[in-house]
Short mmCIF file of C-alpha atoms in Angstrom, two decimals:
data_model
loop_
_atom_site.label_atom_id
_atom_site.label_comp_id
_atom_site.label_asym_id
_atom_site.label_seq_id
_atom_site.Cartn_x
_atom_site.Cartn_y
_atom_site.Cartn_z
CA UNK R 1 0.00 0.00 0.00
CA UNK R 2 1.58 3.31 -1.06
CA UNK R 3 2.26 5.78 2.22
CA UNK R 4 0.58 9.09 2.38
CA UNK R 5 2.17 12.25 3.94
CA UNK R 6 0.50 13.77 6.75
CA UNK R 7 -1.75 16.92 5.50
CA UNK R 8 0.46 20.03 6.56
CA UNK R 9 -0.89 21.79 9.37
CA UNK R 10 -2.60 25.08 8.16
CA UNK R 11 -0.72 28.50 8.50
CA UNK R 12 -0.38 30.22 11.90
CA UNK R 13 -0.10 33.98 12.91
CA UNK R 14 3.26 34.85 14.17
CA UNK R 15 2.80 34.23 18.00
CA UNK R 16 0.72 31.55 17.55
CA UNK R 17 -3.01 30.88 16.37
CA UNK R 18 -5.32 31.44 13.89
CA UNK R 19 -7.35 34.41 15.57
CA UNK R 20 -6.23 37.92 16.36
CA UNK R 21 -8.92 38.81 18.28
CA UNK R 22 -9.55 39.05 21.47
CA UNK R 23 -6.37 36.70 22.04
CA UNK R 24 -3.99 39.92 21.06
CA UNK R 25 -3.97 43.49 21.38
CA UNK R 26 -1.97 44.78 18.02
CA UNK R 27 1.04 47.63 18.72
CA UNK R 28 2.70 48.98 15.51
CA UNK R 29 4.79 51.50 14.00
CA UNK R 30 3.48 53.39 11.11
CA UNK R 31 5.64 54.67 7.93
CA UNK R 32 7.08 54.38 4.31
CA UNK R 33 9.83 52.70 3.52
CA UNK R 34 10.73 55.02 0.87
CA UNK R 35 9.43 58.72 2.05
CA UNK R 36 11.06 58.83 5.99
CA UNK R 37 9.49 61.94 7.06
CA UNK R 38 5.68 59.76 6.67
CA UNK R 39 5.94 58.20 9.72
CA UNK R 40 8.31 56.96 12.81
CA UNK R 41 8.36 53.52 10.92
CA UNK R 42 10.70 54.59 8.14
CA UNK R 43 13.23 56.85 10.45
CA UNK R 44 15.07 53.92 10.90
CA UNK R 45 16.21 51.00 8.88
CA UNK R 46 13.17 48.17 9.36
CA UNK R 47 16.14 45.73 11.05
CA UNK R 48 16.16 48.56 13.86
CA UNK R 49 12.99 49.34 14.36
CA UNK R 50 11.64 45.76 15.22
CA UNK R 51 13.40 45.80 18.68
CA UNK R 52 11.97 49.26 19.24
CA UNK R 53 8.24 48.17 18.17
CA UNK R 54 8.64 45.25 20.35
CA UNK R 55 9.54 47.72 23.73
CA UNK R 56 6.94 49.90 23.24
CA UNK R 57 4.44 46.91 23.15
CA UNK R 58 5.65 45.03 25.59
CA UNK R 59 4.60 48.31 27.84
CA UNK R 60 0.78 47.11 26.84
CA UNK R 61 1.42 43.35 28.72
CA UNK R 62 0.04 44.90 31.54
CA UNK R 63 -3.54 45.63 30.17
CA UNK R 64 -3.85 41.87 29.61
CA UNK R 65 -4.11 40.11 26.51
CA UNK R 66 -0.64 38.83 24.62
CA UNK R 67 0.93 41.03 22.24
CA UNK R 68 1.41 41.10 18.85
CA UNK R 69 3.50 43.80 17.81
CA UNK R 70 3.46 45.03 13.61
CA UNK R 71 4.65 47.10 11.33
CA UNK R 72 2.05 49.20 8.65
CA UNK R 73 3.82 50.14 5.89
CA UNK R 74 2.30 52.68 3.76
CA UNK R 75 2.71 51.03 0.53
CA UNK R 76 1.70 53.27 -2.21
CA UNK R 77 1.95 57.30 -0.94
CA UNK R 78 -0.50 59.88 -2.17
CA UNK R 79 1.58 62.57 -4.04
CA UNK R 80 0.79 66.27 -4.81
CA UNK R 81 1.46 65.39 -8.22
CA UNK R 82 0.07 63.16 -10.81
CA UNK R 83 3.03 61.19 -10.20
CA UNK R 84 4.12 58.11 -12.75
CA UNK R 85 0.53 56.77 -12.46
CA UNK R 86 -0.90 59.99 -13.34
CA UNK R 87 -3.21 58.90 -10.01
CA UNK R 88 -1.64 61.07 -7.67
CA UNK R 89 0.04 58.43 -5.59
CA UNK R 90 3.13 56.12 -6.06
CA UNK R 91 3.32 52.69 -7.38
CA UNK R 92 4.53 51.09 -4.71
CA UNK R 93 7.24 49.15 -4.28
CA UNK R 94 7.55 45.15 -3.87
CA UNK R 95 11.32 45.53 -3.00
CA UNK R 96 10.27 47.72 0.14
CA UNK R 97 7.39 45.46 1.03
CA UNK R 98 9.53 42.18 0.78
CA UNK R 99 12.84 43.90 2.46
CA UNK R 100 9.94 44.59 6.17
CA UNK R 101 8.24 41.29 5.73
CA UNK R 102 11.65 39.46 6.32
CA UNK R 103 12.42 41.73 8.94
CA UNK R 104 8.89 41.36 10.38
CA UNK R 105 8.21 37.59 10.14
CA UNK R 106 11.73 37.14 11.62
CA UNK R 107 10.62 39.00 14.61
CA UNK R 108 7.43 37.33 14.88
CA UNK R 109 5.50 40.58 13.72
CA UNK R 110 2.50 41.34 11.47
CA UNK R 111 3.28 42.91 8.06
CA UNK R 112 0.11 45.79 7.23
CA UNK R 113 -0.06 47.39 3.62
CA UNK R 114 -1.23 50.67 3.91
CA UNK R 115 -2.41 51.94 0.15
CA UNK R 116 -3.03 55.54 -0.18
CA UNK R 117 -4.27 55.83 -4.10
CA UNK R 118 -4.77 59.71 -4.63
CA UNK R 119 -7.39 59.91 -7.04
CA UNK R 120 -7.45 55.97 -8.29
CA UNK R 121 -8.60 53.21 -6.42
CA UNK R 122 -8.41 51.07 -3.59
CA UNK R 123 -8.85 47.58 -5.37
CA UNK R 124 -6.61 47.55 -7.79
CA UNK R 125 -3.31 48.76 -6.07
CA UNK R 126 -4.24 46.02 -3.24
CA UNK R 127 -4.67 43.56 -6.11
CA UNK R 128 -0.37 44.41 -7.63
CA UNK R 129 0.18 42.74 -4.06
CA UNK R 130 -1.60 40.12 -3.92
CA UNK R 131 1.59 37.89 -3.70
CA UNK R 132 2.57 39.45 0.07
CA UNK R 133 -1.26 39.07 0.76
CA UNK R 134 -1.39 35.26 0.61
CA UNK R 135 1.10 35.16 3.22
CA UNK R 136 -0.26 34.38 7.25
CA UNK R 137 1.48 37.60 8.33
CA UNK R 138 0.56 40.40 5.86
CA UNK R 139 -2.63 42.40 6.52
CA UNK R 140 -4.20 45.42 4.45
CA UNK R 141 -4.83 48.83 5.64
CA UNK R 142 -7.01 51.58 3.38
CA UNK R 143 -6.31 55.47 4.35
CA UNK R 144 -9.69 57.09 3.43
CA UNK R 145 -8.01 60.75 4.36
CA UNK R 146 -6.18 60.12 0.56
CA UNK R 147 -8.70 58.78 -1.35
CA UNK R 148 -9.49 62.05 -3.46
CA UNK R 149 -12.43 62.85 -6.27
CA UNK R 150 -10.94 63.95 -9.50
CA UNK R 151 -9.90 67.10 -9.69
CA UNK R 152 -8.83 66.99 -5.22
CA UNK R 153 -5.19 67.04 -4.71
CA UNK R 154 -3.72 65.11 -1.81
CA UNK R 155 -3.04 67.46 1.30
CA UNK R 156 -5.03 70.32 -0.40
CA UNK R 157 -8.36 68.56 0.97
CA UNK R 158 -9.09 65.53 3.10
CA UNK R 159 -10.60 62.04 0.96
CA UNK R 160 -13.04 59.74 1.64
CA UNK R 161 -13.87 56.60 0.92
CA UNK R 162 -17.64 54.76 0.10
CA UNK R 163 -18.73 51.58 1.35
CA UNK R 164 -19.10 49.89 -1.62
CA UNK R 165 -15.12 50.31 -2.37
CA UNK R 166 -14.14 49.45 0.87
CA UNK R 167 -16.39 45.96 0.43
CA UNK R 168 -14.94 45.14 -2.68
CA UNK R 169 -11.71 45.48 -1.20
CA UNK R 170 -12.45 43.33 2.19
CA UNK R 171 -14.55 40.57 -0.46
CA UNK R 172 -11.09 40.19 -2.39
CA UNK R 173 -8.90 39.51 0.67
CA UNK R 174 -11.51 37.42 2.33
CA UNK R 175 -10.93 35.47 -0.72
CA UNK R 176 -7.78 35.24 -0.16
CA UNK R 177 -8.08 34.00 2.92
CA UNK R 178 -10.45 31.31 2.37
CA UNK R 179 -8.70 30.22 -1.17
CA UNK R 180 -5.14 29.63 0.94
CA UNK R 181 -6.23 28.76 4.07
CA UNK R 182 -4.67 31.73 6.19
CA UNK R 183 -5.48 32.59 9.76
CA UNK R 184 -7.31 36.04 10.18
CA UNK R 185 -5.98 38.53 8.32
CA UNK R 186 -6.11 42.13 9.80
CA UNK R 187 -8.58 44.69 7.76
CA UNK R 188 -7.89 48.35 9.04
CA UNK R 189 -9.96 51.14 7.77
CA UNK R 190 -8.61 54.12 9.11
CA UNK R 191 -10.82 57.79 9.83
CA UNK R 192 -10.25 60.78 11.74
CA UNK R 193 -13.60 62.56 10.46
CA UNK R 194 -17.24 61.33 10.10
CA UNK R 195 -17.14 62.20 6.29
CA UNK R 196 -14.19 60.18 5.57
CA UNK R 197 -16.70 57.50 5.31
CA UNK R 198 -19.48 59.03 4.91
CA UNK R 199 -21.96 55.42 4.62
CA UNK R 200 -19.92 53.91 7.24
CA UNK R 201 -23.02 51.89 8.65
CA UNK R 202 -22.77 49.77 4.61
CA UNK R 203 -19.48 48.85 5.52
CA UNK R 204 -20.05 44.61 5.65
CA UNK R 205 -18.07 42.25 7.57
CA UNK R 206 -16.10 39.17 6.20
CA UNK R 207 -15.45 36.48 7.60
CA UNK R 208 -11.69 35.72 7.78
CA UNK R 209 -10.97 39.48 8.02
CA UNK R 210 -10.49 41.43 11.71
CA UNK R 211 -11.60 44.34 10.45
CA UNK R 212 -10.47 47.21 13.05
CA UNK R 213 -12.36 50.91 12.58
CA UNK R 214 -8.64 52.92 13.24
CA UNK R 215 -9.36 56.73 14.45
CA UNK R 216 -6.41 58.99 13.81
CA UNK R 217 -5.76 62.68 14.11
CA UNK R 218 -3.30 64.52 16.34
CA UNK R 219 -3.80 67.13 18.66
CA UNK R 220 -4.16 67.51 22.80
CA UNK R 221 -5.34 64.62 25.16
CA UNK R 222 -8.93 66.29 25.37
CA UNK R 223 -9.28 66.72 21.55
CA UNK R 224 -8.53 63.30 20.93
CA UNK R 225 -10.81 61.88 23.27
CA UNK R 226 -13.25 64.24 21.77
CA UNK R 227 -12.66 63.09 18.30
CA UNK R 228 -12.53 59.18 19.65
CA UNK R 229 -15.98 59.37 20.82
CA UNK R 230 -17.36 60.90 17.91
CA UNK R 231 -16.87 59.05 15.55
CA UNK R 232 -18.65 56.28 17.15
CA UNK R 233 -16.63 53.34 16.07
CA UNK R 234 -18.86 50.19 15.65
CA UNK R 235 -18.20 47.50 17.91
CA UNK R 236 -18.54 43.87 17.93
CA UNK R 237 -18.33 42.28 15.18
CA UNK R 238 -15.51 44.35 14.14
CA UNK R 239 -13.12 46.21 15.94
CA UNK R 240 -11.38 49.46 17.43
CA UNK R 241 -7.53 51.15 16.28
CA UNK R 242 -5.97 54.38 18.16
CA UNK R 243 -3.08 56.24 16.50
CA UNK R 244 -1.04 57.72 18.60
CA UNK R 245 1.62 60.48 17.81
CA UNK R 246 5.42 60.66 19.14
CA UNK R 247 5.93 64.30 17.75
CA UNK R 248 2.49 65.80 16.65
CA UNK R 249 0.37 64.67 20.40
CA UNK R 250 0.83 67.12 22.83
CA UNK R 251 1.02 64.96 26.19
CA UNK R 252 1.60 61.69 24.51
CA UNK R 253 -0.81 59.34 26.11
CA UNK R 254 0.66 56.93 28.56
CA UNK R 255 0.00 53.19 27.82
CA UNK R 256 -2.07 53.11 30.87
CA UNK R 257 -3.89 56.12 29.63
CA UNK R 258 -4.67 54.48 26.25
CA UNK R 259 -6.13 51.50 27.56
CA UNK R 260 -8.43 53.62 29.37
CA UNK R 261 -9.90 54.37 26.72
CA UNK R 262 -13.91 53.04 26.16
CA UNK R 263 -14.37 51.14 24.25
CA UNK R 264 -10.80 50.09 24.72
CA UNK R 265 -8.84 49.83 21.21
CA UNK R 266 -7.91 46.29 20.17
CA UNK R 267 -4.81 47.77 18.32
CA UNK R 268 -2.81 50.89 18.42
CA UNK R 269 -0.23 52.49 16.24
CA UNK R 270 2.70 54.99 16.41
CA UNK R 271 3.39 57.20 14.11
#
């Protein structure tokens, strides 16, 4: 009788498991590989940042939950020209992605592709890297504040982003996902502003996909609360990002003062 190899076991997140949520809380660094001044990310080569992304999470431990610490890369850049696209954003660049996913998956971290596309579209920039996003480790972020109209220029105006283009998006990785066999892939949609997504309440979820409602913006302790609890983030079943911000925050909230915080944010990022 002819042997038979044992079926592989499926794919596992870094730390272990096949569920981000509520098993970790997510702590990243946010920034471009290629434009440094983006974000605190790309101030320092990727090899050096891991051990700093892993400190600053490990301050988190305390709020319970383990920790999963990641790395969102903005992966194509809006521009304030047409750029080579003629889109207003960058191409992005596989090299960049490939040179922080070894980095990342060989400090047990999450990989998240940030796409910015000026005035074109989500889908089809997350679709030229669709190779990283078969991978257990690589997640997808979409930046509604630079999603223009024609005719808005990135930085002259803030985007926004409908439903519908945000589910077409989340229905294509959640493909992925099932077709491969990954663990839960990270979805972040981030907003700062109620009109950034302005039919917010059409946004579906997928199954396969943690989908995490990120508010950003910078400013004072008070404001941010203010702007945290007004844009209402949905809870359960998706979930709930914070940005914090080293240089732009005045009074940089305290770990402690983060996680206090309702609804408490399942991730947080740095930029």
């Amino acid at each position: 009788m002819a042997s038979t190899s044992p079926t592989p076991p499926p794919p596992q997140l870094p730390r272990g498991g096949t569920t981000i949520f509520p098993t970790y809380r997510v702590i990243a660094y946010y920034g471009s590989g290629e434009f440094p001044g983006l974000g605190v990310l790309g101030k320092t080569p990727a090899e050096q940042a891991a051990p700093a992304i892993i400190k600053q999470a490990s301050a988190y431990a305390p709020a319970g939950r383990r920790i999963l610490p990641a790395m969102e890369l903005i992966t194509t850049v809006a521009l304030s020209s047409p750029g080579p696209t003629g889109t207003y954003s960058s191409s992005g660049n596989p090299a960049v992605v490939q040179r922080y996913l070894d980095v990342a998956r060989k400090n047990k971290m999450m990989l998240i592709l940030d796409f910015q596309p000026g005035q074109g579209e989500f889908l089809p920039q997350v679709k030229r890297f669709e190779r990283f996003l078969t991978q257990p480790d690589v997640g997808v972020a979409l930046d509604a504040e630079w999603r223009m109209k024609k005719g808005e220029i990135p930085g002259k105006t803030y985007g926004s982003a409908t439903a519908a283009e945000i589910n077409a998006v989340s229905s294509y990785v959640a493909g992925l996902v099932q077709a491969h066999n990954l663990p839960e892939k990270l979805f972040l949609v981030h907003q700062f502003r109620l009109d950034m997504l302005p039919d917010r309440e059409k946004i579906v979820h997928r199954p396969g996909l943690a989908t995490v409602f990120h508010a950003d913006g910078f400013g004072p302790q008070k404001e941010k609360k203010e702007v945290y609890a007004a844009l209402k983030l949905p809870g359960p079943p998706f979930h709930i990002g914070f940005k914090l911000f080293y240089k732009a925050d005045t009074g940089l909230m305290t770990p402690t003062q983060a996680m206090a915080l309702t609804p408490q944010p399942d991730l947080v990022t740095y930029q």
